[in-house]
């Protein structure tokens, strides 16, 4: 039933009867219920048809005659091979420096957090922590959306160093499961460094008597930075269908971190929704208010660029 077809003279049935407005169509309770029931962002059929089955990479078991040249996604895709080869020794060095710098700052700030903790801070710390996690989730969505949707591999510095993994990941989603710990987490640890540096500065420069006033904000920054840093590790787990630790599966099942089935919605081509990859808590509300399409329309209106042009170019590369 189309809501536009409903006559404007419909009011509460207690106020107006059908005889007062005879052209009102009769609406059954089941029709109203169907209209109000939220529809899935992507149906199971869309997921099967337009994404790679990661529990059966390259879908080899579905067709014994399948050859690597015919595979739509995976490590044998032409574009995936080219993109994987762009990973350089310079990029590796940057990731190693960022990981060890970030871990050092984590230990320093964890010491400050523990040494200044008081039980009467508990409720404020919990609230601040939840806000920090939500901020990290939204931040992951914003960065993920920006890198997926705009820019090109040909851009200097950021192209091959930072946009390349996003292009490769859409063509070969399971490539992330073959990355070691440094390659998986290097860029996210880099993003967390400014947050942790700011937190260290606050602890060093704030007089001890004023620490109680800033402690909730410090807890917010600390939890936000931790979840920012481990976002891609959580993302990697969402693509890992074999030999996941039991405790990770529990966190996924209770949606404390990004679940596998939830994230697979993003991998339905053309990858235009469910960008948040830390916990994924914000994906559904952002989808309902059409946050990403609205943002894309604004960017296109201002710049004239179309979303995901470079992403589609690599996905369709065959030679």
Short mmCIF file of N, CA and C in Angstrom, two decimals, residues 126-273:
data_model
loop_
_atom_site.label_atom_id
_atom_site.label_comp_id
_atom_site.label_asym_id
_atom_site.label_seq_id
_atom_site.Cartn_x
_atom_site.Cartn_y
_atom_site.Cartn_z
N UNK A 126 32.08 5.15 33.43
CA UNK A 126 31.32 4.24 32.57
C UNK A 126 30.64 5.02 31.45
N UNK A 127 29.98 6.12 31.80
CA UNK A 127 29.31 6.95 30.80
C UNK A 127 30.31 7.50 29.79
N UNK A 128 31.44 7.99 30.30
CA UNK A 128 32.48 8.53 29.42
C UNK A 128 33.04 7.45 28.51
N UNK A 129 33.20 6.23 29.07
CA UNK A 129 33.72 5.12 28.28
C UNK A 129 32.80 4.74 27.13
N UNK A 130 31.49 4.68 27.42
CA UNK A 130 30.51 4.35 26.37
C UNK A 130 30.53 5.42 25.27
N UNK A 131 30.60 6.70 25.70
CA UNK A 131 30.67 7.79 24.72
C UNK A 131 31.96 7.68 23.89
N UNK A 132 33.05 7.26 24.52
CA UNK A 132 34.31 7.08 23.80
C UNK A 132 34.21 5.98 22.76
N UNK A 133 33.55 4.88 23.12
CA UNK A 133 33.37 3.76 22.18
C UNK A 133 32.48 4.18 21.01
N UNK A 134 31.40 4.92 21.30
CA UNK A 134 30.51 5.39 20.24
C UNK A 134 31.24 6.36 19.31
N UNK A 135 32.08 7.21 19.90
CA UNK A 135 32.86 8.15 19.09
C UNK A 135 33.82 7.39 18.18
N UNK A 136 34.46 6.36 18.72
CA UNK A 136 35.37 5.54 17.91
C UNK A 136 34.60 4.85 16.78
N UNK A 137 33.40 4.36 17.08
CA UNK A 137 32.59 3.68 16.06
C UNK A 137 32.20 4.65 14.95
N UNK A 138 31.76 5.85 15.34
CA UNK A 138 31.40 6.85 14.33
C UNK A 138 32.62 7.28 13.53
N UNK A 139 33.75 7.47 14.23
CA UNK A 139 34.99 7.84 13.55
C UNK A 139 35.42 6.79 12.54
N UNK A 140 35.26 5.51 12.91
CA UNK A 140 35.62 4.43 11.98
C UNK A 140 34.73 4.49 10.74
N UNK A 141 33.45 4.81 10.95
CA UNK A 141 32.53 4.92 9.82
C UNK A 141 32.89 6.09 8.90
N UNK A 142 33.25 7.21 9.51
CA UNK A 142 33.57 8.41 8.73
C UNK A 142 34.83 8.20 7.89
N UNK A 143 35.87 7.63 8.51
CA UNK A 143 37.11 7.36 7.78
C UNK A 143 36.87 6.30 6.71
N UNK A 144 36.17 5.24 7.08
CA UNK A 144 35.87 4.15 6.15
C UNK A 144 35.06 4.66 4.96
N UNK A 145 34.04 5.45 5.23
CA UNK A 145 33.21 6.03 4.17
C UNK A 145 34.04 6.91 3.25
N UNK A 146 34.87 7.79 3.84
CA UNK A 146 35.68 8.70 3.04
C UNK A 146 36.65 7.97 2.14
N UNK A 147 37.33 6.95 2.69
CA UNK A 147 38.33 6.22 1.92
C UNK A 147 37.70 5.29 0.89
N UNK A 148 36.55 4.72 1.20
CA UNK A 148 35.84 3.86 0.25
C UNK A 148 35.25 4.65 -0.91
N UNK A 149 34.77 5.84 -0.62
CA UNK A 149 33.88 6.56 -1.54
C UNK A 149 34.60 7.57 -2.42
N UNK A 150 35.67 8.18 -1.91
CA UNK A 150 36.31 9.28 -2.62
C UNK A 150 37.81 9.00 -2.81
N UNK A 151 38.41 9.79 -3.67
CA UNK A 151 39.85 9.69 -3.87
C UNK A 151 40.23 8.62 -4.87
N UNK A 152 41.53 8.57 -5.15
CA UNK A 152 42.04 7.65 -6.17
C UNK A 152 43.40 7.11 -5.74
N UNK A 153 43.74 5.93 -6.23
CA UNK A 153 45.05 5.34 -5.97
C UNK A 153 46.16 6.23 -6.51
N UNK A 154 45.85 7.01 -7.55
CA UNK A 154 46.86 7.86 -8.18
C UNK A 154 47.20 9.10 -7.35
N UNK A 155 46.44 9.39 -6.30
CA UNK A 155 46.73 10.57 -5.48
C UNK A 155 48.10 10.42 -4.82
N UNK A 156 48.90 11.50 -4.80
CA UNK A 156 50.23 11.40 -4.17
C UNK A 156 50.13 11.12 -2.67
N UNK A 157 51.02 10.34 -2.16
CA UNK A 157 51.18 9.95 -0.75
C UNK A 157 50.02 9.11 -0.24
N UNK A 158 48.81 9.68 -0.20
CA UNK A 158 47.70 8.95 0.43
C UNK A 158 47.15 7.85 -0.48
N UNK A 159 47.35 7.96 -1.79
CA UNK A 159 46.77 6.99 -2.73
C UNK A 159 47.22 5.57 -2.46
N UNK A 160 48.51 5.31 -2.69
CA UNK A 160 49.03 3.94 -2.54
C UNK A 160 49.24 3.56 -1.08
N UNK A 161 49.42 4.56 -0.21
CA UNK A 161 49.69 4.26 1.19
C UNK A 161 48.45 4.03 2.03
N UNK A 162 47.37 4.79 1.75
CA UNK A 162 46.21 4.72 2.64
C UNK A 162 44.91 4.32 1.94
N UNK A 163 44.73 4.68 0.67
CA UNK A 163 43.51 4.29 -0.05
C UNK A 163 43.62 2.88 -0.65
N UNK A 164 44.83 2.48 -0.97
CA UNK A 164 45.05 1.16 -1.58
C UNK A 164 44.41 0.01 -0.80
N UNK A 165 44.61 -0.07 0.55
CA UNK A 165 44.02 -1.20 1.28
C UNK A 165 42.49 -1.26 1.18
N UNK A 166 41.85 -0.10 1.07
CA UNK A 166 40.39 -0.09 0.96
C UNK A 166 39.94 -0.63 -0.38
N UNK A 167 40.67 -0.29 -1.46
CA UNK A 167 40.31 -0.81 -2.79
C UNK A 167 40.54 -2.33 -2.84
N UNK A 168 41.67 -2.76 -2.31
CA UNK A 168 41.99 -4.19 -2.32
C UNK A 168 40.96 -4.97 -1.51
N UNK A 169 40.54 -4.40 -0.39
CA UNK A 169 39.65 -5.11 0.53
C UNK A 169 38.29 -5.41 -0.09
N UNK A 170 37.79 -4.54 -0.94
CA UNK A 170 36.49 -4.78 -1.57
C UNK A 170 36.57 -5.86 -2.65
N UNK A 171 37.72 -5.97 -3.30
CA UNK A 171 37.88 -7.00 -4.33
C UNK A 171 38.23 -8.34 -3.69
N UNK A 172 39.04 -8.28 -2.65
CA UNK A 172 39.50 -9.50 -1.96
C UNK A 172 39.30 -9.31 -0.45
N UNK A 173 38.06 -9.47 0.03
CA UNK A 173 37.78 -9.21 1.46
C UNK A 173 38.60 -10.04 2.42
N UNK A 174 38.95 -11.26 2.05
CA UNK A 174 39.71 -12.12 2.96
C UNK A 174 41.20 -11.82 2.98
N UNK A 175 41.64 -10.84 2.18
CA UNK A 175 43.06 -10.48 2.20
C UNK A 175 43.48 -10.01 3.58
N UNK A 176 42.58 -9.37 4.30
CA UNK A 176 42.89 -8.86 5.64
C UNK A 176 43.24 -10.00 6.60
N UNK A 177 42.70 -11.17 6.35
CA UNK A 177 43.00 -12.32 7.23
C UNK A 177 44.40 -12.87 6.98
N UNK A 178 45.01 -12.47 5.87
CA UNK A 178 46.37 -12.90 5.56
C UNK A 178 47.42 -11.86 5.94
N UNK A 179 46.95 -10.71 6.45
CA UNK A 179 47.88 -9.67 6.91
C UNK A 179 48.35 -9.98 8.32
N UNK A 180 49.61 -9.71 8.60
CA UNK A 180 50.09 -9.92 9.97
C UNK A 180 49.63 -8.78 10.87
N UNK A 181 50.04 -8.86 12.13
CA UNK A 181 49.52 -7.92 13.14
C UNK A 181 49.92 -6.48 12.82
N UNK A 182 51.13 -6.27 12.34
CA UNK A 182 51.62 -4.92 12.03
C UNK A 182 50.83 -4.32 10.87
N UNK A 183 50.71 -5.07 9.79
CA UNK A 183 50.00 -4.55 8.61
C UNK A 183 48.53 -4.31 8.90
N UNK A 184 47.94 -5.17 9.72
CA UNK A 184 46.53 -5.01 10.06
C UNK A 184 46.27 -3.74 10.87
N UNK A 185 47.16 -3.44 11.83
CA UNK A 185 46.86 -2.41 12.82
C UNK A 185 47.65 -1.11 12.69
N UNK A 186 48.63 -1.07 11.80
CA UNK A 186 49.52 0.09 11.72
C UNK A 186 48.83 1.42 11.56
N UNK A 187 47.91 1.52 10.60
CA UNK A 187 47.27 2.81 10.32
C UNK A 187 46.34 3.25 11.45
N UNK A 188 45.63 2.32 12.06
CA UNK A 188 44.73 2.70 13.15
C UNK A 188 45.51 3.12 14.40
N UNK A 189 46.65 2.47 14.64
CA UNK A 189 47.50 2.91 15.75
C UNK A 189 48.03 4.32 15.49
N UNK A 190 48.27 4.63 14.23
CA UNK A 190 48.72 5.98 13.86
C UNK A 190 47.65 7.01 14.21
N UNK A 191 46.39 6.70 13.91
CA UNK A 191 45.29 7.62 14.20
C UNK A 191 45.14 7.83 15.71
N UNK A 192 45.44 6.79 16.50
CA UNK A 192 45.27 6.88 17.96
C UNK A 192 46.38 7.70 18.62
N UNK A 193 47.52 7.86 17.97
CA UNK A 193 48.66 8.56 18.58
C UNK A 193 48.33 10.00 18.99
N UNK A 194 47.71 10.82 18.13
CA UNK A 194 47.38 12.20 18.57
C UNK A 194 46.44 12.23 19.78
N UNK A 195 45.49 11.30 19.82
CA UNK A 195 44.55 11.28 20.96
C UNK A 195 45.29 10.94 22.24
N UNK A 196 46.15 9.92 22.20
CA UNK A 196 46.90 9.52 23.38
C UNK A 196 47.94 10.57 23.77
N UNK A 197 48.49 11.26 22.79
CA UNK A 197 49.45 12.33 23.08
C UNK A 197 48.76 13.47 23.81
N UNK A 198 47.56 13.80 23.37
CA UNK A 198 46.77 14.84 24.03
C UNK A 198 46.45 14.43 25.47
N UNK A 199 46.13 13.16 25.66
CA UNK A 199 45.80 12.66 27.00
C UNK A 199 47.03 12.72 27.92
N UNK A 200 48.18 12.34 27.40
CA UNK A 200 49.42 12.42 28.19
C UNK A 200 49.71 13.85 28.60
N UNK A 201 49.50 14.77 27.68
CA UNK A 201 49.70 16.20 27.96
C UNK A 201 48.77 16.68 29.08
N UNK A 202 47.52 16.25 29.06
CA UNK A 202 46.56 16.65 30.11
C UNK A 202 47.03 16.15 31.47
N UNK A 203 47.43 14.88 31.55
CA UNK A 203 47.85 14.31 32.83
C UNK A 203 49.12 15.00 33.36
N UNK A 204 50.05 15.34 32.47
CA UNK A 204 51.30 15.98 32.90
C UNK A 204 51.07 17.43 33.35
N UNK A 205 50.20 18.14 32.64
CA UNK A 205 50.07 19.57 32.85
C UNK A 205 48.99 19.96 33.86
N UNK A 206 48.07 19.06 34.16
CA UNK A 206 46.97 19.39 35.07
C UNK A 206 47.42 19.20 36.53
N UNK A 207 47.24 20.21 37.37
CA UNK A 207 47.57 20.05 38.79
C UNK A 207 46.78 18.89 39.41
N UNK A 208 47.38 18.20 40.35
CA UNK A 208 46.75 17.02 40.95
C UNK A 208 45.39 17.33 41.53
N UNK A 209 45.23 18.53 42.10
CA UNK A 209 43.95 18.91 42.72
C UNK A 209 42.83 19.07 41.70
N UNK A 210 43.20 19.27 40.43
CA UNK A 210 42.19 19.48 39.38
C UNK A 210 41.90 18.22 38.57
N UNK A 211 42.65 17.15 38.85
CA UNK A 211 42.46 15.90 38.11
C UNK A 211 41.02 15.38 38.20
N UNK A 212 40.35 15.42 39.39
CA UNK A 212 38.97 14.92 39.45
C UNK A 212 38.03 15.58 38.45
N UNK A 213 38.28 16.86 38.13
CA UNK A 213 37.42 17.59 37.20
C UNK A 213 37.59 17.10 35.76
N UNK A 214 38.83 16.73 35.41
CA UNK A 214 39.09 16.32 34.02
C UNK A 214 39.11 14.81 33.85
N UNK A 215 38.99 14.05 34.94
CA UNK A 215 39.13 12.60 34.86
C UNK A 215 38.10 11.95 33.92
N UNK A 216 36.80 12.33 33.98
CA UNK A 216 35.83 11.72 33.03
C UNK A 216 36.21 11.96 31.57
N UNK A 217 36.72 13.17 31.28
CA UNK A 217 37.15 13.47 29.91
C UNK A 217 38.36 12.61 29.53
N UNK A 218 39.25 12.39 30.51
CA UNK A 218 40.42 11.54 30.27
C UNK A 218 39.98 10.09 29.98
N UNK A 219 38.98 9.63 30.74
CA UNK A 219 38.46 8.27 30.51
C UNK A 219 37.85 8.17 29.11
N UNK A 220 37.15 9.22 28.70
CA UNK A 220 36.58 9.27 27.35
C UNK A 220 37.67 9.16 26.29
N UNK A 221 38.72 9.97 26.42
CA UNK A 221 39.81 9.95 25.44
C UNK A 221 40.52 8.61 25.43
N UNK A 222 40.73 8.02 26.61
CA UNK A 222 41.46 6.76 26.69
C UNK A 222 40.69 5.63 26.01
N UNK A 223 39.40 5.46 26.36
CA UNK A 223 38.60 4.40 25.74
C UNK A 223 38.43 4.63 24.25
N UNK A 224 38.26 5.89 23.86
CA UNK A 224 38.13 6.22 22.44
C UNK A 224 39.40 5.82 21.70
N UNK A 225 40.56 6.16 22.25
CA UNK A 225 41.83 5.86 21.58
C UNK A 225 42.08 4.35 21.49
N UNK A 226 41.73 3.62 22.55
CA UNK A 226 41.93 2.16 22.54
C UNK A 226 41.08 1.52 21.45
N UNK A 227 39.81 1.92 21.37
CA UNK A 227 38.92 1.32 20.37
C UNK A 227 39.27 1.78 18.96
N UNK A 228 39.77 3.01 18.82
CA UNK A 228 40.27 3.45 17.51
C UNK A 228 41.45 2.57 17.09
N UNK A 229 42.36 2.32 18.03
CA UNK A 229 43.57 1.55 17.72
C UNK A 229 43.25 0.11 17.31
N UNK A 230 42.27 -0.51 17.98
CA UNK A 230 42.00 -1.94 17.70
C UNK A 230 40.89 -2.14 16.67
N UNK A 231 40.41 -1.06 16.06
CA UNK A 231 39.30 -1.17 15.11
C UNK A 231 39.60 -2.14 13.98
N UNK A 232 40.79 -2.06 13.40
CA UNK A 232 41.05 -2.93 12.25
C UNK A 232 41.28 -4.38 12.67
N UNK A 233 41.71 -4.59 13.91
CA UNK A 233 41.81 -5.96 14.41
C UNK A 233 40.41 -6.55 14.56
N UNK A 234 39.47 -5.73 15.08
CA UNK A 234 38.07 -6.16 15.17
C UNK A 234 37.52 -6.43 13.77
N UNK A 235 37.88 -5.55 12.84
CA UNK A 235 37.47 -5.69 11.45
C UNK A 235 38.00 -7.00 10.87
N UNK A 236 39.26 -7.31 11.16
CA UNK A 236 39.87 -8.56 10.68
C UNK A 236 39.11 -9.76 11.23
N UNK A 237 38.74 -9.73 12.52
CA UNK A 237 37.98 -10.83 13.11
C UNK A 237 36.63 -11.01 12.43
N UNK A 238 36.03 -9.90 11.94
CA UNK A 238 34.72 -10.00 11.29
C UNK A 238 34.81 -10.70 9.93
N UNK A 239 36.03 -10.87 9.41
CA UNK A 239 36.24 -11.60 8.16
C UNK A 239 36.86 -12.97 8.39
N UNK A 240 37.08 -13.32 9.65
CA UNK A 240 37.74 -14.59 9.97
C UNK A 240 36.69 -15.63 10.32
N UNK A 241 36.50 -16.59 9.46
CA UNK A 241 35.45 -17.60 9.65
C UNK A 241 35.99 -18.92 10.19
N UNK A 242 37.30 -18.97 10.44
CA UNK A 242 37.89 -20.21 10.94
C UNK A 242 38.84 -19.91 12.09
N UNK A 243 38.79 -20.75 13.14
CA UNK A 243 39.77 -20.72 14.23
C UNK A 243 39.79 -19.40 15.01
N UNK A 244 38.64 -18.75 15.12
CA UNK A 244 38.56 -17.55 15.96
C UNK A 244 38.58 -17.97 17.42
N UNK A 245 39.29 -17.23 18.28
CA UNK A 245 39.24 -17.53 19.71
C UNK A 245 37.80 -17.50 20.23
N UNK A 246 37.51 -18.34 21.19
CA UNK A 246 36.15 -18.46 21.71
C UNK A 246 35.65 -17.14 22.29
N UNK A 247 36.53 -16.42 22.98
CA UNK A 247 36.12 -15.16 23.61
C UNK A 247 35.78 -14.09 22.56
N UNK A 248 36.45 -14.13 21.41
CA UNK A 248 36.12 -13.20 20.32
C UNK A 248 34.74 -13.52 19.76
N UNK A 249 34.44 -14.80 19.59
CA UNK A 249 33.12 -15.20 19.10
C UNK A 249 32.01 -14.77 20.06
N UNK A 250 32.27 -14.85 21.35
CA UNK A 250 31.28 -14.40 22.34
C UNK A 250 31.03 -12.90 22.20
N UNK A 251 32.10 -12.12 22.08
CA UNK A 251 31.96 -10.67 21.91
C UNK A 251 31.20 -10.34 20.63
N UNK A 252 31.44 -11.11 19.56
CA UNK A 252 30.72 -10.90 18.31
C UNK A 252 29.24 -11.29 18.45
N UNK A 253 28.99 -12.42 19.09
CA UNK A 253 27.61 -12.91 19.22
C UNK A 253 26.74 -11.96 20.01
N UNK A 254 27.34 -11.28 20.99
CA UNK A 254 26.59 -10.32 21.80
C UNK A 254 26.72 -8.90 21.28
N UNK A 255 27.30 -8.76 20.09
CA UNK A 255 27.47 -7.47 19.40
C UNK A 255 28.18 -6.44 20.28
N UNK A 256 29.15 -6.90 21.06
CA UNK A 256 30.00 -5.97 21.80
C UNK A 256 31.08 -5.44 20.86
N UNK A 257 31.52 -6.28 19.93
CA UNK A 257 32.36 -5.84 18.82
C UNK A 257 31.66 -6.23 17.52
N UNK A 258 32.20 -5.82 16.39
CA UNK A 258 31.55 -6.00 15.09
C UNK A 258 31.35 -7.48 14.76
N UNK A 259 30.09 -7.92 14.59
CA UNK A 259 29.84 -9.33 14.23
C UNK A 259 30.09 -9.59 12.75
N UNK A 260 30.36 -10.85 12.41
CA UNK A 260 30.65 -11.22 11.02
C UNK A 260 29.43 -10.99 10.11
N UNK A 261 28.27 -11.49 10.55
CA UNK A 261 27.07 -11.38 9.70
C UNK A 261 26.67 -9.92 9.51
N UNK A 262 26.84 -9.11 10.54
CA UNK A 262 26.50 -7.69 10.47
C UNK A 262 27.39 -6.98 9.45
N UNK A 263 28.70 -7.25 9.50
CA UNK A 263 29.62 -6.54 8.60
C UNK A 263 29.48 -7.00 7.15
N UNK A 264 28.98 -8.21 6.95
CA UNK A 264 28.85 -8.70 5.57
C UNK A 264 27.88 -7.84 4.76
N UNK A 265 26.98 -7.15 5.44
CA UNK A 265 26.05 -6.25 4.75
C UNK A 265 26.81 -5.17 3.99
N UNK A 266 27.91 -4.69 4.58
CA UNK A 266 28.72 -3.67 3.89
C UNK A 266 29.34 -4.22 2.61
N UNK A 267 29.63 -5.51 2.59
CA UNK A 267 30.34 -6.09 1.45
C UNK A 267 29.42 -6.53 0.32
N UNK A 268 28.18 -6.12 0.37
CA UNK A 268 27.30 -6.27 -0.79
C UNK A 268 27.62 -5.14 -1.76
N UNK A 269 28.08 -5.48 -2.96
CA UNK A 269 28.41 -4.46 -3.96
C UNK A 269 27.18 -3.57 -4.20
N UNK A 270 27.36 -2.24 -4.28
CA UNK A 270 28.61 -1.50 -4.41
C UNK A 270 29.16 -0.91 -3.10
N UNK A 271 28.94 -1.56 -1.96
CA UNK A 271 29.57 -1.17 -0.70
C UNK A 271 29.20 0.25 -0.29
N UNK A 272 27.90 0.52 -0.21
CA UNK A 272 27.46 1.89 0.04
C UNK A 272 26.79 2.09 1.41
N UNK A 273 26.91 1.10 2.31
CA UNK A 273 26.24 1.24 3.60
C UNK A 273 27.01 0.48 4.68
#
